[in-house]
mmCIF file of C-alpha atoms (C1' of nucleotides) in Angstrom:
data_model
loop_
_atom_site.group_PDB
_atom_site.id
_atom_site.type_symbol
_atom_site.label_atom_id
_atom_site.label_comp_id
_atom_site.label_asym_id
_atom_site.label_seq_id
_atom_site.Cartn_x
_atom_site.Cartn_y
_atom_site.Cartn_z
ATOM 1 C CA UNK A 109 194.992 106.654 65.150
ATOM 2 C CA UNK A 110 195.261 104.665 61.995
ATOM 3 C CA UNK A 111 192.618 105.931 59.128
ATOM 4 C CA UNK A 112 191.562 102.274 59.269
ATOM 5 C CA UNK A 113 190.967 102.154 62.691
ATOM 6 C CA UNK A 114 188.861 105.288 62.343
ATOM 7 C CA UNK A 115 186.827 103.713 60.037
ATOM 8 C CA UNK A 116 186.220 101.063 62.454
ATOM 9 C CA UNK A 117 185.461 103.325 65.186
ATOM 10 C CA UNK A 118 182.844 105.211 62.992
ATOM 11 C CA UNK A 119 181.187 102.216 61.967
ATOM 12 C CA UNK A 120 180.711 100.857 65.273
ATOM 13 C CA UNK A 121 179.113 103.777 65.925
ATOM 14 C CA UNK A 122 176.869 104.770 63.059
ATOM 15 C CA UNK A 123 175.724 100.957 63.340
ATOM 16 C CA UNK A 124 174.101 101.910 67.000
ATOM 17 C CA UNK A 125 172.641 104.674 65.548
ATOM 18 C CA UNK A 126 174.630 107.256 67.274
ATOM 19 C CA UNK A 127 176.554 109.917 66.256
ATOM 20 C CA UNK A 128 179.784 110.002 65.711
ATOM 21 C CA UNK A 129 181.729 112.680 68.708
ATOM 22 C CA UNK A 130 185.377 113.310 70.008
ATOM 23 C CA UNK A 131 184.876 111.910 73.161
ATOM 24 C CA UNK A 132 183.144 108.627 72.055
ATOM 25 C CA UNK A 133 185.791 108.023 69.446
ATOM 26 C CA UNK A 134 188.541 108.569 71.983
ATOM 27 C CA UNK A 135 187.437 106.450 74.200
ATOM 28 C CA UNK A 136 186.136 103.658 71.784
ATOM 29 C CA UNK A 137 190.260 104.027 70.547
ATOM 30 C CA UNK A 138 191.586 103.534 73.749
ATOM 31 C CA UNK A 139 189.139 99.936 74.407
ATOM 32 C CA UNK A 140 190.495 99.018 71.179
ATOM 33 C CA UNK A 141 194.065 99.911 72.388
ATOM 34 C CA UNK A 142 193.801 98.567 75.656
ATOM 35 C CA UNK A 143 194.903 94.308 76.137
ATOM 36 C CA UNK A 144 192.956 94.595 79.519
ATOM 37 C CA UNK A 145 189.896 95.878 80.255
ATOM 38 C CA UNK A 146 189.126 99.430 81.380
ATOM 39 C CA UNK A 147 187.451 101.658 84.363
ATOM 40 C CA UNK A 148 186.170 104.835 85.325
ATOM 41 C CA UNK A 149 188.906 106.097 86.151
ATOM 42 C CA UNK A 150 191.311 104.615 83.191
ATOM 43 C CA UNK A 151 188.988 107.379 81.162
ATOM 44 C CA UNK A 152 189.845 110.304 83.571
ATOM 45 C CA UNK A 153 193.681 110.443 84.500
ATOM 46 C CA UNK A 154 194.651 111.192 80.628
ATOM 47 C CA UNK A 155 197.742 112.867 80.160
ATOM 48 C CA UNK A 156 196.268 116.122 78.033
ATOM 49 C CA UNK A 157 192.877 116.614 78.012
ATOM 50 C CA UNK A 158 190.913 114.679 80.385
ATOM 51 C CA UNK A 159 186.990 113.891 80.022
ATOM 52 C CA UNK A 160 184.359 115.192 81.607
ATOM 53 C CA UNK A 161 183.551 113.234 84.634
ATOM 54 C CA UNK A 162 179.763 112.586 84.034
ATOM 55 C CA UNK A 163 180.225 112.310 80.138
ATOM 56 C CA UNK A 164 182.083 109.590 81.069
ATOM 57 C CA UNK A 165 179.426 107.972 83.115
ATOM 58 C CA UNK A 166 176.936 108.438 80.049
ATOM 59 C CA UNK A 167 178.944 107.204 77.650
ATOM 60 C CA UNK A 168 179.954 104.052 79.241
ATOM 61 C CA UNK A 169 176.291 103.809 79.992
ATOM 62 C CA UNK A 170 175.418 104.656 76.659
ATOM 63 C CA UNK A 171 177.640 101.826 75.045
ATOM 64 C CA UNK A 172 176.898 98.997 77.305
ATOM 65 C CA UNK A 173 172.989 99.923 76.545
ATOM 66 C CA UNK A 174 173.980 99.375 72.623
ATOM 67 C CA UNK A 175 175.971 96.462 73.238
ATOM 68 C CA UNK A 176 179.105 97.756 72.452
ATOM 69 C CA UNK A 177 180.682 97.185 75.720
ATOM 70 C CA UNK A 178 180.106 94.544 78.775
ATOM 71 C CA UNK A 179 180.739 94.664 82.311
ATOM 72 C CA UNK A 180 183.347 92.604 83.937
ATOM 73 C CA UNK A 181 182.334 90.956 87.308
ATOM 74 C CA UNK A 182 184.665 92.037 90.149
ATOM 75 C CA UNK A 183 185.068 91.559 93.731
ATOM 76 C CA UNK A 184 186.077 94.783 94.514
ATOM 77 C CA UNK A 185 183.831 97.495 93.887
ATOM 78 C CA UNK A 186 185.464 98.659 90.563
ATOM 79 C CA UNK A 187 183.530 98.413 87.671
ATOM 80 C CA UNK A 188 185.399 97.328 84.494
ATOM 81 C CA UNK A 189 184.562 97.116 80.915
ATOM 82 C CA UNK A 190 185.641 95.218 78.157
ATOM 83 C CA UNK A 191 184.113 95.500 74.209
ATOM 84 C CA UNK A 192 182.302 93.055 72.568
ATOM 85 C CA UNK A 193 182.589 90.884 70.325
ATOM 86 C CA UNK A 194 181.063 91.918 66.819
ATOM 87 C CA UNK A 195 177.807 89.538 67.383
ATOM 88 C CA UNK A 196 176.384 91.215 70.267
ATOM 89 C CA UNK A 197 173.245 93.239 69.655
ATOM 90 C CA UNK A 198 171.111 95.502 71.922
ATOM 91 C CA UNK A 199 170.451 93.937 75.275
ATOM 92 C CA UNK A 200 171.874 90.847 74.030
ATOM 93 C CA UNK A 201 175.212 89.944 75.367
ATOM 94 C CA UNK A 202 177.082 86.260 74.168
ATOM 95 C CA UNK A 203 180.415 86.560 76.192
ATOM 96 C CA UNK A 204 181.120 83.274 76.513
ATOM 97 C CA UNK A 205 184.813 83.458 77.078
ATOM 98 C CA UNK A 206 186.529 83.900 80.233
ATOM 99 C CA UNK A 207 187.803 87.229 82.198
ATOM 100 C CA UNK A 208 191.365 87.024 83.676
ATOM 101 C CA UNK A 209 192.231 89.411 86.857
ATOM 102 C CA UNK A 210 195.539 89.243 87.612
ATOM 103 C CA UNK A 211 196.391 89.691 91.708
ATOM 104 C CA UNK A 212 200.133 91.644 91.151
ATOM 105 C CA UNK A 213 199.366 94.160 88.455
ATOM 106 C CA UNK A 214 195.074 94.447 89.202
ATOM 107 C CA UNK A 215 194.524 94.323 85.247
ATOM 108 C CA UNK A 216 191.335 92.761 84.092
ATOM 109 C CA UNK A 217 192.197 90.716 80.441
ATOM 110 C CA UNK A 218 189.044 89.111 78.221
ATOM 111 C CA UNK A 219 190.590 85.475 77.258
ATOM 112 C CA UNK A 220 188.943 85.572 74.169
ATOM 113 C CA UNK A 221 190.038 82.063 72.961
ATOM 114 C CA UNK A 222 189.435 80.065 76.030
ATOM 115 C CA UNK A 223 185.810 78.671 76.392
ATOM 116 C CA UNK A 224 183.343 79.042 79.152
ATOM 117 C CA UNK A 225 183.155 74.763 79.977
ATOM 118 C CA UNK A 226 179.244 73.629 80.400
ATOM 119 C CA UNK A 227 177.997 74.149 84.002
ATOM 120 C CA UNK A 228 175.623 71.809 85.997
ATOM 121 C CA UNK A 229 172.471 73.356 87.580
ATOM 122 C CA UNK A 230 170.365 72.487 90.097
ATOM 123 C CA UNK A 231 166.791 71.289 89.360
ATOM 124 C CA UNK A 232 164.877 74.409 88.926
ATOM 125 C CA UNK A 233 167.766 76.939 87.863
ATOM 126 C CA UNK A 234 167.948 78.098 84.521
ATOM 127 C CA UNK A 235 171.280 79.629 83.083
ATOM 128 C CA UNK A 236 171.052 82.450 80.732
ATOM 129 C CA UNK A 237 174.606 83.761 81.020
ATOM 130 C CA UNK A 238 177.820 82.360 82.879
ATOM 131 C CA UNK A 239 180.778 84.634 84.178
ATOM 132 C CA UNK A 240 183.923 83.229 84.749
ATOM 133 C CA UNK A 241 186.423 85.165 86.529
ATOM 134 C CA UNK A 242 189.669 83.649 87.214
ATOM 135 C CA UNK A 243 192.566 85.262 89.536
ATOM 136 C CA UNK A 244 195.722 84.614 89.718
ATOM 137 C CA UNK A 245 199.162 85.667 88.667
ATOM 138 C CA UNK A 246 198.634 86.904 84.653
ATOM 139 C CA UNK A 247 201.072 86.560 81.820
ATOM 140 C CA UNK A 248 203.305 89.954 81.778
ATOM 141 C CA UNK A 249 203.789 89.626 85.285
ATOM 142 C CA UNK A 250 204.982 86.230 85.856
ATOM 143 C CA UNK B 255 167.499 82.243 117.578
ATOM 144 C CA UNK B 256 167.827 78.576 119.077
ATOM 145 C CA UNK B 257 170.136 78.234 121.951
ATOM 146 C CA UNK B 258 172.383 75.725 119.150
ATOM 147 C CA UNK B 259 172.281 78.387 116.598
ATOM 148 C CA UNK B 260 173.712 80.936 119.835
ATOM 149 C CA UNK B 261 176.622 78.434 120.288
ATOM 150 C CA UNK B 262 177.742 78.261 117.074
ATOM 151 C CA UNK B 263 177.507 81.573 116.385
ATOM 152 C CA UNK B 264 179.817 82.385 119.174
ATOM 153 C CA UNK B 265 182.311 79.861 118.782
ATOM 154 C CA UNK B 266 182.540 81.229 115.276
ATOM 155 C CA UNK B 267 183.700 84.374 116.244
ATOM 156 C CA UNK B 268 185.616 82.867 119.391
ATOM 157 C CA UNK B 269 187.389 80.924 117.234
ATOM 158 C CA UNK B 270 188.736 83.816 114.919
ATOM 159 C CA UNK B 271 189.500 85.808 118.771
ATOM 160 C CA UNK B 272 186.787 88.169 118.174
ATOM 161 C CA UNK B 273 184.606 89.296 121.164
ATOM 162 C CA UNK B 274 181.111 88.254 121.290
ATOM 163 C CA UNK B 275 179.109 91.705 120.567
ATOM 164 C CA UNK B 276 175.285 92.201 119.650
ATOM 165 C CA UNK B 277 175.577 93.154 115.939
ATOM 166 C CA UNK B 278 178.339 90.870 115.180
ATOM 167 C CA UNK B 279 175.942 88.327 116.668
ATOM 168 C CA UNK B 280 172.841 89.644 114.836
ATOM 169 C CA UNK B 281 174.605 89.729 111.531
ATOM 170 C CA UNK B 282 175.596 86.478 111.547
ATOM 171 C CA UNK B 283 172.457 85.327 112.346
ATOM 172 C CA UNK B 284 171.203 87.079 109.218
ATOM 173 C CA UNK B 285 173.996 85.382 107.283
ATOM 174 C CA UNK B 286 173.007 82.160 108.430
ATOM 175 C CA UNK B 287 169.226 82.092 108.324
ATOM 176 C CA UNK B 288 169.557 83.948 104.384
ATOM 177 C CA UNK B 289 169.695 81.208 101.764
ATOM 178 C CA UNK B 290 170.804 84.415 99.604
ATOM 179 C CA UNK B 291 173.754 86.800 99.995
ATOM 180 C CA UNK B 292 173.616 89.398 101.930
ATOM 181 C CA UNK B 293 174.588 93.006 101.057
ATOM 182 C CA UNK B 294 175.253 96.802 103.081
ATOM 183 C CA UNK B 295 171.873 97.480 102.750
ATOM 184 C CA UNK B 296 170.139 94.300 103.558
ATOM 185 C CA UNK B 297 171.410 95.379 107.214
ATOM 186 C CA UNK B 298 170.257 98.490 106.934
ATOM 187 C CA UNK B 299 166.581 98.168 106.594
ATOM 188 C CA UNK B 300 165.870 95.921 109.404
ATOM 189 C CA UNK B 301 162.406 96.420 111.163
ATOM 190 C CA UNK B 302 163.435 97.424 114.490
ATOM 191 C CA UNK B 303 166.406 99.038 115.501
ATOM 192 C CA UNK B 304 168.719 98.837 112.522
ATOM 193 C CA UNK B 305 172.625 98.702 112.581
ATOM 194 C CA UNK B 306 174.895 101.920 112.330
ATOM 195 C CA UNK B 307 175.844 102.328 108.722
ATOM 196 C CA UNK B 308 179.602 102.571 110.309
ATOM 197 C CA UNK B 309 179.165 99.204 111.697
ATOM 198 C CA UNK B 310 178.376 97.359 109.273
ATOM 199 C CA UNK B 311 181.095 98.411 106.831
ATOM 200 C CA UNK B 312 183.348 97.706 109.476
ATOM 201 C CA UNK B 313 181.945 94.539 110.745
ATOM 202 C CA UNK B 314 181.544 93.036 107.426
ATOM 203 C CA UNK B 315 185.524 93.645 106.557
ATOM 204 C CA UNK B 316 186.203 92.632 109.951
ATOM 205 C CA UNK B 317 184.256 88.835 108.947
ATOM 206 C CA UNK B 318 186.191 89.352 104.819
ATOM 207 C CA UNK B 319 189.612 89.762 106.686
ATOM 208 C CA UNK B 320 189.116 86.686 109.214
ATOM 209 C CA UNK B 321 187.629 84.328 106.257
ATOM 210 C CA UNK B 322 183.990 84.698 108.117
ATOM 211 C CA UNK B 323 182.226 85.950 104.702
ATOM 212 C CA UNK B 324 184.090 86.031 101.545
ATOM 213 C CA UNK B 325 182.283 88.345 99.010
ATOM 214 C CA UNK B 326 180.843 87.771 95.467
ATOM 215 C CA UNK B 327 181.828 89.181 92.507
ATOM 216 C CA UNK B 328 178.697 91.240 90.704
ATOM 217 C CA UNK B 329 178.400 92.576 87.692
ATOM 218 C CA UNK B 330 176.262 95.819 89.353
ATOM 219 C CA UNK B 331 178.040 97.888 91.588
ATOM 220 C CA UNK B 332 176.503 96.131 94.961
ATOM 221 C CA UNK B 333 179.201 94.107 96.693
ATOM 222 C CA UNK B 334 177.328 91.127 97.865
ATOM 223 C CA UNK B 335 178.603 88.767 100.970
ATOM 224 C CA UNK B 336 178.280 85.357 101.734
ATOM 225 C CA UNK B 337 179.128 82.897 104.445
ATOM 226 C CA UNK B 338 182.271 80.976 103.885
ATOM 227 C CA UNK B 339 182.519 77.157 104.354
ATOM 228 C CA UNK B 340 184.150 76.313 107.436
ATOM 229 C CA UNK B 341 187.211 75.186 106.101
ATOM 230 C CA UNK B 342 187.909 78.667 105.170
ATOM 231 C CA UNK B 343 191.210 80.273 106.953
ATOM 232 C CA UNK B 344 192.273 83.949 107.379
ATOM 233 C CA UNK B 345 193.259 85.267 103.743
ATOM 234 C CA UNK B 346 193.296 81.587 102.251
ATOM 235 C CA UNK B 347 189.512 81.049 100.817
ATOM 236 C CA UNK B 348 188.390 77.798 99.429
ATOM 237 C CA UNK B 349 185.149 78.468 98.035
ATOM 238 C CA UNK B 350 185.114 76.692 95.172
ATOM 239 C CA UNK B 351 181.449 76.526 94.453
ATOM 240 C CA UNK B 352 179.373 78.414 92.269
ATOM 241 C CA UNK B 353 176.969 81.438 92.193
ATOM 242 C CA UNK B 354 173.517 82.215 90.497
ATOM 243 C CA UNK B 355 172.290 85.597 90.278
ATOM 244 C CA UNK B 356 169.149 85.818 89.495
ATOM 245 C CA UNK B 357 167.825 88.300 86.544
ATOM 246 C CA UNK B 358 164.144 88.199 88.194
ATOM 247 C CA UNK B 359 164.904 88.943 91.762
ATOM 248 C CA UNK B 360 167.837 90.378 92.282
ATOM 249 C CA UNK B 361 169.275 87.743 94.519
ATOM 250 C CA UNK B 362 172.351 86.169 94.709
ATOM 251 C CA UNK B 363 172.761 81.886 95.625
ATOM 252 C CA UNK B 364 175.613 80.015 96.685
ATOM 253 C CA UNK B 365 175.210 76.904 94.905
ATOM 254 C CA UNK B 366 177.487 74.320 97.372
ATOM 255 C CA UNK B 367 176.973 71.464 95.726
ATOM 256 C CA UNK B 368 178.281 72.449 92.387
ATOM 257 C CA UNK B 369 181.802 72.215 91.439
ATOM 258 C CA UNK B 370 183.254 74.672 89.594
ATOM 259 C CA UNK B 371 184.805 72.812 86.327
ATOM 260 C CA UNK B 372 188.150 73.118 85.177
ATOM 261 C CA UNK B 373 189.561 76.151 82.853
ATOM 262 C CA UNK B 374 192.370 75.588 80.849
ATOM 263 C CA UNK B 375 193.897 78.967 80.754
ATOM 264 C CA UNK B 376 196.356 79.958 78.081
ATOM 265 C CA UNK B 377 200.252 79.780 78.663
ATOM 266 C CA UNK B 378 201.641 82.311 81.022
ATOM 267 C CA UNK B 379 198.562 82.888 83.317
ATOM 268 C CA UNK B 380 198.570 80.767 86.622
ATOM 269 C CA UNK B 381 195.376 80.915 88.471
ATOM 270 C CA UNK B 382 194.918 80.621 91.991
ATOM 271 C CA UNK B 383 190.985 81.109 92.041
ATOM 272 C CA UNK B 384 188.049 80.624 90.161
ATOM 273 C CA UNK B 385 184.816 82.164 90.387
ATOM 274 C CA UNK B 386 181.698 81.440 88.759
ATOM 275 C CA UNK B 387 178.559 83.565 88.334
ATOM 276 C CA UNK B 388 175.918 82.209 86.184
ATOM 277 C CA UNK B 389 172.558 84.458 85.944
ATOM 278 C CA UNK B 390 168.724 83.377 85.049
ATOM 279 C CA UNK B 391 165.737 82.495 86.849
ATOM 280 C CA UNK B 392 166.533 81.313 89.914
ATOM 281 C CA UNK B 393 164.249 78.024 91.350
ATOM 282 C CA UNK B 394 161.799 80.534 93.673
ATOM 283 C CA UNK B 395 160.895 82.610 90.294
ATOM 284 C CA UNK B 396 160.382 80.172 88.285
ATOM 285 C "C1'" DG C 286 166.662 123.524 62.046
ATOM 286 C "C1'" DT C 287 166.622 119.581 65.241
ATOM 287 C "C1'" DA C 288 168.155 116.405 68.124
ATOM 288 C "C1'" DA C 289 171.612 114.120 70.636
ATOM 289 C "C1'" DC C 290 176.059 115.228 73.095
ATOM 290 C "C1'" DT C 291 178.691 117.728 76.231
ATOM 291 C "C1'" DG C 292 179.955 120.251 80.331
ATOM 292 C "C1'" DC C 293 179.314 122.927 84.523
ATOM 293 C "C1'" DA C 294 177.095 122.747 88.627
ATOM 294 C "C1'" DA C 295 174.604 120.808 92.075
ATOM 295 C "C1'" DA C 296 171.848 116.645 94.560
ATOM 296 C "C1'" DA C 297 171.838 112.090 95.995
ATOM 297 C "C1'" DT C 298 174.761 108.266 97.436
ATOM 298 C "C1'" DA C 299 178.003 105.688 99.576
ATOM 299 C "C1'" DT C 300 182.433 104.851 101.611
ATOM 300 C "C1'" DT C 301 186.054 106.378 105.234
ATOM 301 C "C1'" DT C 302 188.342 108.313 109.105
ATOM 302 C "C1'" DG C 303 188.422 110.340 113.859
ATOM 303 C "C1'" DC C 304 187.640 110.374 118.271
ATOM 304 C "C1'" DA C 305 185.108 109.736 122.407
ATOM 305 C "C1'" DT C 306 181.714 106.550 124.719
ATOM 306 C "C1'" DC C 307 180.360 102.148 125.962
ATOM 307 C "C1'" DC C 308 181.676 96.895 126.356
ATOM 308 C "C1'" DT C 309 183.550 92.236 126.346
ATOM 309 C "C1'" DT C 310 187.049 90.375 128.497
ATOM 310 C "C1'" DA D 198 191.600 98.334 134.734
ATOM 311 C "C1'" DA D 199 192.165 97.427 129.089
ATOM 312 C "C1'" DG D 200 191.719 96.642 124.830
ATOM 313 C "C1'" DG D 201 188.224 96.573 121.334
ATOM 314 C "C1'" DA D 202 183.902 97.517 119.437
ATOM 315 C "C1'" DT D 203 180.309 101.071 118.703
ATOM 316 C "C1'" DG D 204 177.820 105.642 117.614
ATOM 317 C "C1'" DC D 205 177.645 109.871 116.212
ATOM 318 C "C1'" DA D 206 179.694 113.851 113.321
ATOM 319 C "C1'" DA D 207 182.142 114.694 109.270
ATOM 320 C "C1'" DA D 208 185.443 114.033 105.398
ATOM 321 C "C1'" DT D 209 186.014 111.813 101.079
ATOM 322 C "C1'" DA D 210 184.474 109.561 97.099
ATOM 323 C "C1'" DT D 211 180.952 108.377 93.609
ATOM 324 C "C1'" DT D 212 177.217 108.305 90.675
ATOM 325 C "C1'" DT D 213 172.594 110.572 89.579
ATOM 326 C "C1'" DT D 214 170.047 114.895 87.674
ATOM 327 C "C1'" DG D 215 169.150 119.249 85.475
ATOM 328 C "C1'" DC D 216 169.809 122.930 82.499
ATOM 329 C "C1'" DA D 217 172.125 125.777 79.431
ATOM 330 C "C1'" DG D 218 175.383 125.431 75.557
ATOM 331 C "C1'" DT D 219 177.158 123.041 71.964
ATOM 332 C "C1'" DT D 220 177.725 119.377 68.016
ATOM 333 C "C1'" DA D 221 176.272 116.402 64.606
ATOM 334 C "C1'" DC D 222 173.415 115.417 61.259
#
DNA sequence: GTAACTGCAAAATATTTGCATCCTT
DNA sequence: AAGGATGCAAATATTTTGCAGTTAC
């Protein structure tokens, strides 16, 4: 990890009033380095020293609470997480981007440059958040 | 259950080469009567005789395999199911409608009349299916 | 030093599998 | 009668909780 990245991670944690620990730093490092969304299992099967199962659950929950990561909806039971953009605040997410799930390699990617089109809802429904999950074949697998 | 509904359910099952059993009939009846999507737990907490846990798992999987129901993506771990339109075939779903998840009552609804807008993907990605999940406050809770 | 974080053990939940029995065709 | 469907028991897998020891500030 570069000094710059280390700095960035520490800042993310401090901004959210979280102490800088080894587990949190390494998990955030994984998020920053990964092109696709991560799931609980991603953190368990590390080469070398793995994280404790329980700590992973708790750390992911903390990151969610603070708005550092967001969950990505899936049709399988797996829950996937990805880093939020910098303008997400606690309990106030602004992730208006599209998620892409590859049927071939199973990876989930946030397509940051792609906007979610406006959705027309029936009368009586008030939209607060829109999630778009496109599935198909990703760039790498094509 | 009306005779007409009974007839409809039997037809759904026969069309998919499934034998008409009490569990399947009652579960389909629940799907037909429910305005919102159902989850595993919905079938467990029935007044009166409940279904066996394992049978529910197996029946939902069978319905999925045959294209009778589809899964709805969620950000919590819960998996929800809703009836497919009649033109869904085995392993070939055509559910291009929007799902609405209420933050207040937790219900998930299929908005059948609402179309999914075309999504522009980055180069290299090939879309096969698009899922849109809007969350907010539903008609009933407003 | 204190509060927050982690790791182990164990409890609570959720899901899957095997097999004997029962029901639909 | 035969194959499929169900229900029970038990094996797995997943998630949560409690608590004692450790680390960050």
